[in-house]
């Protein structure tokens, strides 16, 4: 079998703190194939963005990878010398950051920022790099690219800036794009346009997409598979349709039931009670157990691990066999 474009095995990321070590990413494993769109979802602080940054070697100091493997086309690249590793990762992957205004250089014309990688890394001449930048601006849906090439970031709308960031990501000719909350702070119409650009490029250019979001509606528009993260770990994974229609972990249930449904009247919106665990402390048992409405005493002692939950499905819940009952229980709670 052909190995995945990207495979992450048991990735652990720690952040040294004055009061101890914060275990921000705890054993994450995932795969992305060529031209596949994969979503990584979870609430703020679950470790999604740090996972992406770890893949490109962009962890903020003093965060560091303490164990795990990153495989590209089946080759483990984590043992490579630092310079060669960085080159291998950046030749394969590019990143679209969350805040386009801070991701772009405010005193540099946007066209020149797109042309920088072709000029410095791909060996293009200045005229060739400019032509590449203009073509990329046109490819991501920016009208009149010749004129907008000369503009500065503050002269563009949020949606236009995010398209510039996508063009920059494409300028290195990556095989995989990592997108970290690329539609944050954009209105719904512009969100749909940005997601449409990413999905079109994925299909036309055979570029893989790993999309991080806390918004299930966003990943639902673009992704075919999902990984659900909680407290630094993947707690459920599966095909989008299966996971949304029949989740097999209470945290996934809770996320789905917290999303307003315009076709259904309820007395009140559901929320997830309590707070995520402190990742600087040792966590025993299931990390979601203190907030789970279906937890048993055994859950607080069981070392949660991903278990088979159906075809191409995994869940880190020991009560998978009772999952069908959860939907009815949650629905009753919502209508009270």
Coordinates of C-alpha atoms in Angstrom, one line a residue:
X1 CA 0.0 0.0 0.0
X2 CA 1.1 3.6 -0.7
X3 CA 2.0 5.3 2.6
X4 CA 0.1 8.5 3.6
X5 CA 1.5 11.8 2.5
X6 CA 1.8 12.7 6.2
X7 CA 1.7 10.4 9.2
X8 CA 2.1 11.5 12.8
X9 CA 2.7 8.9 15.4
X10 CA 2.4 9.4 19.2
X11 CA 3.4 13.1 19.1
X12 CA 4.1 14.7 22.6
X13 CA 4.8 18.4 23.1
X14 CA 5.7 19.9 26.4
X15 CA 6.1 23.5 27.6
X16 CA 8.4 24.1 30.6
X17 CA 6.7 26.3 33.1
X18 CA 7.9 27.9 36.4
X19 CA 5.6 25.4 38.3
X20 CA 6.3 22.3 36.2
X21 CA 5.9 21.0 32.7
X22 CA 2.7 21.6 30.7
X23 CA 1.8 18.5 28.6
X24 CA 0.2 20.4 25.8
X25 CA 0.0 17.6 23.2
X26 CA -0.3 14.1 24.6
X27 CA 0.3 11.3 22.1
X28 CA -1.5 12.6 19.0
X29 CA -1.5 10.3 15.9
X30 CA -3.0 11.2 12.6
X31 CA -2.7 10.8 8.8
X32 CA -3.4 12.9 5.7
X33 CA -3.3 11.6 2.2
X34 CA -2.7 13.4 -1.1
X35 CA -5.7 15.6 -2.0
X36 CA -7.5 14.6 1.2
X37 CA -9.1 17.2 3.5
X38 CA -8.8 16.4 7.2
X39 CA -10.2 18.4 10.1
X40 CA -8.8 18.7 13.6
X41 CA -11.4 20.1 16.0
X42 CA -11.8 20.9 19.6
X43 CA -12.3 23.8 22.0
X44 CA -9.7 26.4 22.7
X45 CA -6.7 25.0 24.5
X46 CA -7.1 21.4 23.3
X47 CA -3.7 21.5 21.6
X48 CA -4.8 21.8 17.9
X49 CA -2.7 24.7 16.9
X50 CA 0.4 23.5 18.8
X51 CA 0.1 20.2 16.9
X52 CA 0.2 22.1 13.5
X53 CA 3.1 24.2 14.6
X54 CA 5.0 21.1 15.8
X55 CA 4.7 19.6 12.3
X56 CA 6.4 22.6 10.7
X57 CA 9.0 23.2 13.5
X58 CA 7.3 26.5 14.4
X59 CA 6.6 25.8 18.1
X60 CA 6.9 29.0 20.2
X61 CA 9.7 28.9 22.7
X62 CA 10.1 27.1 25.1
X63 CA 7.7 24.5 23.8
X64 CA 9.4 21.4 22.3
X65 CA 8.6 18.0 20.9
X66 CA 9.7 15.4 23.5
X67 CA 8.7 12.2 21.6
X68 CA 6.9 11.0 18.5
X69 CA 7.5 10.6 14.8
X70 CA 6.6 12.6 11.7
X71 CA 6.6 10.5 8.5
X72 CA 6.4 12.0 5.0
X73 CA 5.7 9.4 2.3
X74 CA 6.5 6.8 4.9
X75 CA 9.9 8.2 5.7
X76 CA 10.6 9.1 9.3
X77 CA 12.1 12.6 9.1
X78 CA 12.4 13.3 12.9
X79 CA 15.9 11.8 13.0
X80 CA 17.2 14.2 10.3
X81 CA 19.8 16.9 11.1
X82 CA 17.9 20.2 12.0
X83 CA 18.7 22.0 8.7
X84 CA 17.8 19.1 6.5
X85 CA 14.6 18.4 8.6
X86 CA 13.5 22.0 8.2
X87 CA 14.0 21.9 4.5
X88 CA 12.2 18.6 4.2
X89 CA 9.2 19.8 6.2
X90 CA 8.9 23.2 4.5
X91 CA 9.3 21.6 1.0
X92 CA 6.3 19.4 1.8
X93 CA 4.1 21.7 3.9
X94 CA 3.0 25.3 4.1
X95 CA 0.8 27.0 6.7
X96 CA -2.1 29.4 6.6
X97 CA -2.2 31.3 9.9
X98 CA -5.2 32.3 11.9
X99 CA -4.7 36.1 11.9
X100 CA -3.8 37.4 8.4
X101 CA -3.1 40.9 9.7
X102 CA -0.3 39.7 12.0
X103 CA 0.9 37.0 9.7
X104 CA 1.7 39.5 6.9
X105 CA 4.5 42.0 7.0
X106 CA 2.8 45.4 7.4
X107 CA 5.5 47.4 5.6
X108 CA 5.9 45.1 2.6
X109 CA 3.7 45.0 -0.4
X110 CA 1.5 41.9 -0.5
X111 CA 2.7 40.9 -4.0
X112 CA 6.4 41.0 -2.9
X113 CA 5.5 38.8 0.1
X114 CA 4.1 36.1 -2.2
X115 CA 7.1 36.5 -4.6
X116 CA 9.6 36.0 -1.7
X117 CA 9.6 32.2 -1.7
X118 CA 9.9 31.8 -5.5
X119 CA 12.7 34.4 -5.4
X120 CA 14.7 33.1 -2.5
X121 CA 13.9 29.3 -2.4
X122 CA 12.9 28.3 -5.9
X123 CA 15.6 30.3 -7.7
X124 CA 13.3 32.4 -9.8
X125 CA 14.4 35.8 -11.2
X126 CA 12.6 38.9 -9.9
X127 CA 10.5 39.1 -13.0
X128 CA 9.7 35.4 -12.8
X129 CA 8.8 35.7 -9.1
X130 CA 6.5 38.6 -9.8
X131 CA 4.8 36.7 -12.6
X132 CA 4.3 33.7 -10.2
X133 CA 2.9 36.0 -7.5
X134 CA 0.4 37.5 -9.9
X135 CA -0.7 34.1 -11.2
X136 CA -1.2 32.9 -7.6
X137 CA -3.2 36.0 -6.7
X138 CA -5.4 35.2 -9.7
X139 CA -5.6 31.6 -8.7
X140 CA -6.9 32.4 -5.2
X141 CA -9.6 34.6 -6.6
X142 CA -8.1 38.1 -6.2
X143 CA -9.4 40.4 -9.0
X144 CA -7.1 42.8 -10.8
X145 CA -3.9 41.1 -9.3
X146 CA -1.5 43.5 -11.1
X147 CA -2.9 46.5 -9.2
X148 CA -3.4 44.7 -5.9
X149 CA 0.2 43.4 -6.1
X150 CA 1.4 46.9 -5.0
X151 CA -1.0 47.2 -2.0
X152 CA 0.0 46.9 1.6
X153 CA -1.9 44.5 4.0
X154 CA -3.9 47.3 5.7
X155 CA -5.3 48.3 2.4
X156 CA -7.1 45.0 1.9
X157 CA -10.1 43.5 3.5
X158 CA -9.8 40.5 5.9
X159 CA -11.0 38.1 3.3
X160 CA -8.5 39.5 0.7
X161 CA -5.7 39.3 3.3
X162 CA -6.5 35.6 4.0
X163 CA -6.4 34.9 0.2
X164 CA -2.9 36.5 0.2
X165 CA -1.9 34.2 3.0
X166 CA -3.2 31.2 1.0
X167 CA -1.2 32.4 -2.1
X168 CA 1.9 32.7 0.1
X169 CA 1.4 29.1 1.3
X170 CA 1.1 28.0 -2.3
X171 CA 4.2 29.9 -3.4
X172 CA 6.5 27.1 -2.3
X173 CA 4.5 24.5 -4.3
X174 CA 3.6 22.4 -1.2
X175 CA 1.9 19.0 -1.2
X176 CA 0.1 19.7 2.1
X177 CA -1.4 22.9 3.5
X178 CA -1.9 23.3 7.3
X179 CA -4.6 25.8 8.0
X180 CA -4.9 27.1 11.5
X181 CA -8.4 28.6 12.0
X182 CA -8.2 30.4 8.6
X183 CA -11.7 31.9 8.8
X184 CA -11.5 33.4 12.3
X185 CA -13.0 36.9 12.5
X186 CA -14.4 36.7 9.0
X187 CA -18.1 37.0 8.4
X188 CA -20.0 33.9 7.2
X189 CA -20.0 34.9 3.5
X190 CA -16.3 35.5 3.4
X191 CA -15.7 32.3 5.4
X192 CA -17.5 30.3 2.7
X193 CA -15.4 32.0 0.0
X194 CA -12.1 31.3 1.8
X195 CA -13.0 27.6 2.4
X196 CA -14.1 27.4 -1.2
X197 CA -10.7 28.5 -2.4
X198 CA -8.9 26.0 -0.2
X199 CA -11.2 23.1 -1.3
X200 CA -10.9 24.1 -5.0
X201 CA -7.1 24.1 -4.8
X202 CA -7.1 20.8 -3.0
X203 CA -9.1 19.2 -5.9
X204 CA -7.3 21.0 -8.8
X205 CA -3.7 20.9 -7.4
X206 CA -4.0 17.6 -5.5
X207 CA -2.9 19.4 -2.4
X208 CA -3.7 17.8 1.0
X209 CA -5.4 19.9 3.6
X210 CA -5.2 19.7 7.4
X211 CA -7.7 22.2 8.8
X212 CA -7.8 23.2 12.5
X213 CA -11.0 24.7 13.8
X214 CA -13.2 24.9 16.9
X215 CA -16.2 25.4 14.5
X216 CA -17.8 22.1 13.4
X217 CA -19.7 24.0 10.7
X218 CA -16.4 25.1 9.1
X219 CA -14.9 21.7 8.9
X220 CA -18.2 20.3 7.8
X221 CA -18.0 22.3 4.6
X222 CA -14.5 21.2 3.7
X223 CA -13.3 18.0 5.4
X224 CA -13.9 14.3 4.7
X225 CA -12.4 13.0 7.9
X226 CA -12.2 14.4 11.5
X227 CA -10.0 14.1 14.5
X228 CA -11.6 15.4 17.7
X229 CA -9.1 16.7 20.3
X230 CA -9.6 17.2 24.0
X231 CA -6.9 18.1 26.6
X232 CA -4.1 17.4 24.2
X233 CA -5.3 14.0 23.0
X234 CA -7.3 12.7 20.1
X235 CA -10.5 11.3 21.6
X236 CA -12.4 10.3 18.5
X237 CA -11.7 10.0 14.8
X238 CA -13.7 8.9 11.8
X239 CA -15.4 9.9 8.5
X240 CA -17.2 13.3 8.8
X241 CA -20.7 12.0 8.1
X242 CA -20.4 9.0 10.5
X243 CA -18.9 11.1 13.2
X244 CA -21.5 13.9 13.0
X245 CA -24.5 11.6 12.7
X246 CA -23.4 8.9 15.2
X247 CA -20.5 10.2 17.5
X248 CA -18.9 7.6 19.7
X249 CA -17.4 9.8 22.4
X250 CA -19.4 12.0 24.9
X251 CA -17.1 15.0 24.1
X252 CA -18.0 14.8 20.4
X253 CA -21.7 14.6 21.5
X254 CA -21.3 17.6 23.6
X255 CA -19.7 19.7 20.9
X256 CA -22.4 18.8 18.4
X257 CA -25.2 19.5 20.8
X258 CA -23.7 22.9 21.7
X259 CA -24.2 24.0 18.0
X260 CA -27.5 25.8 17.5
X261 CA -29.9 24.0 15.1
X262 CA -32.0 26.6 13.1
X263 CA -34.6 23.8 12.3
X264 CA -35.2 22.9 15.9
X265 CA -36.7 24.9 18.8
X266 CA -35.2 24.3 22.2
X267 CA -35.8 25.9 25.6
X268 CA -32.1 26.6 26.0
X269 CA -28.8 25.9 24.4
X270 CA -26.6 23.1 25.8
X271 CA -23.1 23.9 27.0
X272 CA -20.3 21.7 28.3
X273 CA -20.2 22.2 32.1
X274 CA -16.9 22.6 34.0
X275 CA -13.4 23.3 32.8
X276 CA -10.8 21.3 30.9
X277 CA -8.1 19.7 33.1
X278 CA -4.9 21.4 34.1
X279 CA -2.3 19.9 31.7
X280 CA 0.5 20.8 34.1
X281 CA -0.9 18.1 36.4
X282 CA -0.9 14.4 36.1
X283 CA -4.2 13.2 34.6
X284 CA -5.5 9.9 35.7
X285 CA -8.3 8.1 34.0
X286 CA -10.4 9.7 31.2
X287 CA -9.6 13.4 31.0
X288 CA -13.2 14.2 30.1
X289 CA -14.8 12.2 33.0
X290 CA -15.1 15.2 35.4
X291 CA -17.3 17.0 32.7
X292 CA -19.0 14.0 31.2
X293 CA -22.7 13.5 32.0
X294 CA -22.4 9.8 31.4
X295 CA -19.2 9.0 33.4
X296 CA -19.0 6.1 35.8
X297 CA -16.5 5.6 38.7
X298 CA -14.5 3.3 36.4
X299 CA -14.0 6.1 33.9
X300 CA -12.0 8.1 36.4
X301 CA -9.5 5.2 36.7
X302 CA -9.5 3.9 33.1
X303 CA -6.4 5.0 31.1
X304 CA -8.3 6.3 28.0
X305 CA -7.0 5.0 24.7
X306 CA -8.4 4.9 21.2
X307 CA -10.5 1.8 20.6
X308 CA -12.2 0.5 17.5
X309 CA -15.7 1.9 17.2
X310 CA -16.8 0.7 13.8
X311 CA -15.4 0.8 10.3
X312 CA -12.6 3.4 10.1
X313 CA -13.8 4.7 13.5
X314 CA -12.0 5.0 16.8
X315 CA -13.1 6.4 20.2
X316 CA -11.3 6.8 23.5
X317 CA -14.5 6.1 25.5
X318 CA -14.9 2.8 27.5
X319 CA -18.7 3.1 27.1
X320 CA -18.9 2.8 23.3
X321 CA -21.5 0.1 23.6
X322 CA -24.0 2.5 25.2
X323 CA -23.4 5.3 22.7
X324 CA -26.9 4.9 21.1
X325 CA -28.5 5.9 24.5
X326 CA -26.6 9.2 24.7
X327 CA -28.4 10.9 21.9
X328 CA -31.8 10.4 23.5
X329 CA -30.5 11.5 26.9
X330 CA -28.9 14.7 25.5
X331 CA -32.0 15.5 23.4
X332 CA -34.3 15.2 26.4
X333 CA -32.0 17.6 28.4
X334 CA -32.1 20.1 25.5
X335 CA -35.9 20.3 25.4
X336 CA -36.5 20.7 29.2

